[in-house]
Coordinates of C-alpha atoms and ligand atoms in Angstrom, one line a residue:
M1 CA -11.8 17.5 5.3
I2 CA -9.6 14.8 6.6
E3 CA -5.9 15.1 6.0
L4 CA -4.1 12.2 5.4
T5 CA -0.7 12.1 5.9
D6 CA 0.8 9.1 4.7
V7 CA 0.4 5.3 5.0
A8 CA 0.6 3.5 7.4
Y9 CA 0.5 0.3 6.8
V10 CA -1.4 -3.3 6.0
R11 CA -2.6 -5.6 7.4
S12 CA -3.0 -9.1 5.8
G13 CA -5.0 -12.1 6.8
V14 CA -2.8 -15.7 5.7
A15 CA -3.6 -19.4 6.3
D16 CA 0.1 -20.1 6.4
L17 CA 1.9 -17.5 8.8
D18 CA 5.3 -19.6 8.4
K19 CA 5.2 -19.8 5.0
A20 CA 4.4 -15.8 4.2
V21 CA 6.7 -14.6 6.7
A22 CA 9.4 -16.5 5.3
F23 CA 8.2 -14.8 1.9
A24 CA 8.4 -11.6 3.5
T25 CA 11.8 -11.9 4.4
E26 CA 13.7 -14.0 2.7
I27 CA 12.0 -12.9 -0.8
V28 CA 10.9 -9.6 -0.4
G29 CA 14.2 -8.2 2.0
L30 CA 11.6 -7.0 5.1
E31 CA 12.7 -6.9 8.2
L32 CA 10.7 -9.2 10.6
V33 CA 10.4 -7.3 14.0
T34 CA 8.1 -9.6 16.1
P35 CA 8.6 -13.1 16.3
A36 CA 5.5 -14.9 15.0
E37 CA 4.1 -16.6 18.4
P38 CA 1.4 -14.7 20.6
A39 CA 1.9 -12.2 23.3
V40 CA 2.3 -13.1 26.3
G41 CA -0.8 -13.5 28.2
A42 CA -2.8 -13.4 24.6
Q43 CA -2.2 -16.5 24.1
S44 CA -6.0 -16.7 22.5
E45 CA -4.6 -13.8 20.3
P46 CA -3.8 -15.5 16.8
R47 CA -0.3 -16.0 15.9
S48 CA 0.9 -12.5 13.8
A49 CA 3.7 -10.9 12.2
Q50 CA 5.0 -7.4 11.9
L51 CA 7.3 -6.6 8.6
R52 CA 9.3 -3.0 8.6
A53 CA 10.3 -1.7 5.6
D54 CA 11.5 1.7 7.5
W55 CA 11.6 4.4 10.1
R56 CA 7.6 2.7 11.0
H57 CA 7.8 0.4 13.4
H58 CA 5.9 -1.8 11.0
C59 CA 3.7 -1.3 8.0
L60 CA 3.3 -5.2 7.8
A61 CA 0.8 -7.0 9.9
L62 CA 0.4 -10.5 9.1
I63 CA -2.2 -12.1 10.5
E64 CA -2.7 -16.4 11.0
G65 CA -6.6 -17.2 10.0
G66 CA -8.1 -16.7 7.0
S67 CA -6.8 -15.5 3.7
G68 CA -7.5 -12.1 2.5
V69 CA -6.5 -8.4 3.5
I70 CA -7.9 -7.3 6.5
A71 CA -7.0 -3.4 6.4
S72 CA -5.1 -0.5 4.8
G73 CA -3.7 2.1 7.4
F74 CA -3.7 5.8 6.7
S75 CA -1.7 8.3 9.3
V76 CA -3.7 11.3 10.5
P77 CA -2.0 14.4 12.0
D78 CA -2.5 13.9 15.9
E79 CA -5.4 12.5 17.8
D80 CA -7.8 15.4 17.4
A81 CA -7.2 15.1 13.8
L82 CA -7.9 11.3 14.0
A83 CA -11.1 12.3 16.6
A84 CA -12.1 14.9 14.1
A85 CA -12.4 12.3 11.3
E86 CA -14.3 10.6 12.8
T87 CA -17.1 12.9 13.5
E88 CA -17.2 13.8 10.0
L89 CA -17.1 10.0 9.0
E90 CA -20.4 9.6 10.9
R91 CA -21.6 12.8 9.5
S92 CA -21.2 11.3 6.4
G93 CA -23.3 8.2 7.1
F94 CA -19.9 5.5 7.9
T95 CA -19.9 3.4 10.5
V96 CA -17.1 3.6 12.4
S97 CA -15.7 2.2 15.3
R98 CA -12.9 3.5 17.7
G99 CA -9.8 0.5 18.5
S100 CA -9.1 -0.9 21.7
S101 CA -6.7 0.5 23.2
S102 CA -5.0 -3.2 23.1
A103 CA -5.1 -3.0 19.7
A104 CA -3.7 0.6 19.0
R105 CA -0.1 -1.0 21.0
D106 CA -0.5 -4.0 18.8
R107 CA -0.6 -1.5 16.1
R108 CA 2.1 0.3 17.4
V109 CA -0.2 3.3 17.1
G110 CA -1.6 6.0 19.5
S111 CA -5.0 5.4 18.2
F112 CA -7.0 4.8 15.5
I113 CA -10.3 3.9 13.6
G114 CA -11.9 2.3 11.4
F115 CA -14.5 2.0 8.5
S116 CA -15.2 0.6 5.4
D117 CA -15.3 2.8 2.2
P118 CA -18.1 1.9 0.1
F119 CA -16.7 -0.5 -2.5
G120 CA -16.1 -2.5 0.9
N121 CA -12.6 -1.9 1.7
R122 CA -11.6 -2.0 5.1
L123 CA -9.9 1.1 5.9
E124 CA -8.2 2.1 9.6
L125 CA -7.0 6.1 10.0
V126 CA -4.3 6.4 12.3
A127 CA -2.4 8.5 15.0
Q128 CA 0.8 8.9 16.2
Q129 CA 2.6 5.7 14.6
E130 CA 5.4 4.4 16.1
T131 CA 8.8 5.2 14.9
I132 CA 11.9 3.6 15.2
T133 CA 15.7 5.3 14.9
R134 CA 17.5 1.8 14.6
P135 CA 18.7 1.0 10.9
V136 CA 16.3 -1.7 8.8
A137 CA 18.0 -4.7 9.4
F138 CA 16.8 -6.0 6.1
A139 CA 16.4 -9.7 5.7
R140 CA 18.0 -9.5 1.8
P141 CA 19.5 -6.6 0.4
A142 CA 16.9 -5.7 -2.1
G143 CA 17.6 -2.2 -1.7
I144 CA 14.3 -1.3 0.0
T145 CA 13.8 2.8 1.0
E146 CA 10.4 3.0 2.0
F147 CA 6.7 1.5 2.2
G148 CA 5.6 3.5 -0.8
H149 CA 1.7 3.4 -1.8
L150 CA -0.8 1.2 -1.0
C151 CA -3.5 0.3 -3.8
L152 CA -7.0 -0.7 -3.3
D153 CA -9.3 -2.4 -5.8
A154 CA -12.6 -1.1 -6.5
P155 CA -15.3 -1.7 -9.4
D156 CA -15.6 2.2 -10.6
V157 CA -12.0 4.0 -10.0
R158 CA -14.2 8.0 -10.8
E159 CA -16.8 6.7 -8.0
A160 CA -14.2 5.5 -5.9
Y161 CA -12.3 9.4 -6.6
R162 CA -15.5 10.6 -5.4
F163 CA -15.2 9.1 -1.9
W164 CA -11.1 10.0 -1.6
S165 CA -11.9 13.4 -2.9
A166 CA -14.6 14.5 -1.0
H167 CA -13.4 13.5 2.3
F168 CA -10.1 13.5 2.1
N169 CA -6.6 15.5 0.7
A170 CA -6.3 12.9 -1.6
R171 CA -5.9 14.4 -5.5
V172 CA -5.9 12.9 -8.7
S173 CA -2.1 12.9 -10.4
D174 CA -3.6 11.1 -13.4
W175 CA -6.2 8.3 -14.7
I176 CA -5.8 5.5 -16.8
G177 CA -8.8 5.7 -18.1
D178 CA -11.6 4.3 -16.2
A179 CA -9.2 1.2 -15.1
A180 CA -7.1 3.4 -12.2
C181 CA -6.9 6.8 -10.6
L182 CA -3.4 7.6 -9.2
M183 CA -3.8 9.7 -6.0
R184 CA -1.7 12.1 -3.9
I185 CA -1.4 13.0 -0.8
D186 CA 2.1 14.8 -0.3
P187 CA 4.4 15.8 -3.5
V188 CA 5.0 11.7 -4.2
H189 CA 3.1 11.1 -7.5
H190 CA 1.1 8.5 -5.4
K191 CA 1.0 6.9 -2.2
L192 CA -2.8 6.0 -2.8
A193 CA -4.1 4.0 -6.0
V194 CA -7.8 2.7 -7.0
F195 CA -7.8 -0.3 -9.5
K196 CA -10.9 -1.4 -11.2
G197 CA -11.9 -4.4 -10.0
D198 CA -14.4 -7.1 -9.2
G199 CA -14.5 -6.4 -5.6
P200 CA -12.8 -5.1 -3.0
G201 CA -9.5 -6.0 -2.0
L202 CA -5.2 -4.9 -1.9
C203 CA -4.3 -4.8 -5.3
H204 CA -0.5 -4.6 -4.3
M205 CA 1.4 -2.9 -1.4
N206 CA 4.9 -0.8 -3.3
F207 CA 8.2 -0.6 -1.9
Q208 CA 10.6 2.0 -3.3
V209 CA 14.2 0.7 -3.8
A210 CA 17.1 2.6 -4.4
T211 CA 18.5 2.6 -7.3
I212 CA 17.4 0.8 -10.8
D213 CA 19.8 -1.9 -10.5
D214 CA 18.1 -2.7 -7.1
V215 CA 14.9 -3.2 -9.1
F216 CA 16.6 -5.7 -12.3
R217 CA 19.1 -7.6 -9.7
S218 CA 15.8 -8.3 -7.6
W219 CA 14.6 -9.0 -11.1
H220 CA 16.9 -11.9 -11.7
F221 CA 16.4 -12.8 -7.8
L222 CA 12.7 -13.8 -7.7
T223 CA 13.5 -15.4 -11.5
E224 CA 15.7 -17.8 -10.1
R225 CA 14.2 -18.9 -7.1
G226 CA 10.2 -19.5 -9.4
V227 CA 8.7 -16.0 -8.1
E228 CA 5.8 -15.1 -9.6
I229 CA 6.4 -12.1 -12.0
E230 CA 3.2 -10.4 -12.5
M231 CA 4.2 -7.3 -14.8
G232 CA 8.0 -5.9 -15.3
P233 CA 10.5 -4.7 -15.2
G234 CA 8.7 -1.9 -17.0
R235 CA 8.0 2.0 -16.7
H236 CA 4.8 3.5 -15.7
P237 CA 4.8 6.7 -18.2
Q238 CA 2.5 8.2 -15.2
S239 CA 4.3 8.7 -12.5
T240 CA 7.7 7.7 -14.4
A241 CA 8.6 4.9 -12.3
I242 CA 10.5 1.6 -13.0
F243 CA 8.6 -1.3 -11.8
L244 CA 8.7 -4.9 -10.8
Y245 CA 5.5 -7.1 -9.6
F246 CA 5.2 -10.2 -8.5
L247 CA 3.7 -12.5 -6.4
G248 CA 3.3 -13.6 -2.3
P249 CA 1.1 -16.5 -1.0
E250 CA -1.9 -16.3 -0.7
G251 CA -2.6 -14.0 -3.8
F252 CA -0.4 -10.6 -2.2
T253 CA 1.2 -8.9 -4.7
Y254 CA 4.4 -6.6 -4.1
E255 CA 6.0 -3.9 -5.7
Y256 CA 9.3 -2.7 -6.2
S257 CA 9.6 0.9 -7.7
F258 CA 12.2 3.2 -8.7
G259 CA 12.3 7.6 -9.3
V260 CA 8.9 7.7 -8.7
R261 CA 7.9 11.2 -10.1
R262 CA 7.2 13.9 -7.9
I263 CA 4.7 17.1 -7.8
E264 CA 6.5 20.1 -6.3
D265 CA 4.3 22.9 -7.8
D266 CA 0.9 21.3 -6.3
T267 CA -1.4 24.5 -8.0
A268 CA 0.6 23.8 -11.8
W269 CA 0.0 20.1 -12.2
R270 CA -2.6 19.0 -14.7
P271 CA -3.8 15.0 -14.2
R272 CA -3.6 13.0 -17.4
T273 CA -5.7 10.5 -18.6
F274 CA -3.9 7.8 -20.5
D275 CA -5.9 5.1 -22.8
P276 CA -4.9 1.4 -21.6
A277 CA -5.5 0.4 -24.5
E278 CA -2.7 2.3 -26.1
P279 CA 0.6 0.5 -26.3
G280 CA 3.0 1.9 -23.7
S281 CA 0.3 3.5 -21.7
I282 CA 0.9 0.9 -19.2
D283 CA 4.6 0.3 -20.0
M284 CA 6.2 2.3 -21.9
W285 CA 8.8 -0.5 -22.6
L286 CA 6.6 -2.0 -24.3
G287 CA 6.8 -4.8 -22.1
P288 CA 3.5 -7.6 -21.6
T289 CA 0.9 -5.4 -18.9
R290 CA -1.8 -7.5 -16.9
K291 CA -3.6 -6.2 -13.7
P292 CA -1.9 -7.5 -10.8
T293 CA -3.4 -10.9 -9.0
T294 CA -5.6 -8.8 -6.1
Q295 CA -5.9 -10.1 -2.4
P296 CA -9.6 -10.0 -2.2
Q297 CA -10.9 -8.0 1.1
L298 CA -11.5 -10.5 4.1
G299 CA -14.9 -10.3 5.5
A300 CA -16.4 -8.9 2.2
S301 CA -20.2 -10.1 1.1
Ligands
LIG1 FE1 2.1 0.7 -7.7

């Protein structure tokens, strides 16, 4: 069993890096931690940018090139745990590649491995993601407190749960029929979700905000700037989180949410099943609901 301690980052490929960075900073509010230029001596590398929301050195890397999600990263406790995960995944038939030391440096982790889930989502497990203690210099006061969770697509969410629960410490918190599986790896109701979709991809990346006021302030801010609101403001009955989904460049969906449920008594929690066709099952406030836009997995066939 591989213990995931947290979500680490999302790596996303963008055709227009400057536009994607401008959105991630000026609209979403993230801090740009590296300039959008190749490092000295690495001119052959594609241009990229790293963005920060919390203690992590960065939680979003935008890499110029093809448009599509490149990988989703999760932390494991330490280097020994990473080596054990590598062995376990290989033994289970997954093709695992160990990241080079320069690639690990670029990701600001001690080391990492990469592999694909059974549906073609590219995953990375990392040890020793760098912490930064100085306060985040948010590009706008959206109220972000942390990178909250990420959501992947898979054609069969039950199969996806079999994968996550067979190999990792992921436990289902709630089901939305065959449409979604919401999973926890710590007391937070979900740090990982899988939505039913046609192919592999990143459905959305979530940022927690400090108050309900932040959600509604951002709603007006985004609307005034012509940003496409995909869903919300609304309230999910599963996590009790008040949410707002909106569409960034190149099909990348961001979510702000406030008030996610914590499951403190892990053994007492019983996952519930919600029928997505039932009014209020996605949004207790009965607003219009739709599946957020997924950024397809880059390199998926
Ligand atoms: Fe979400």
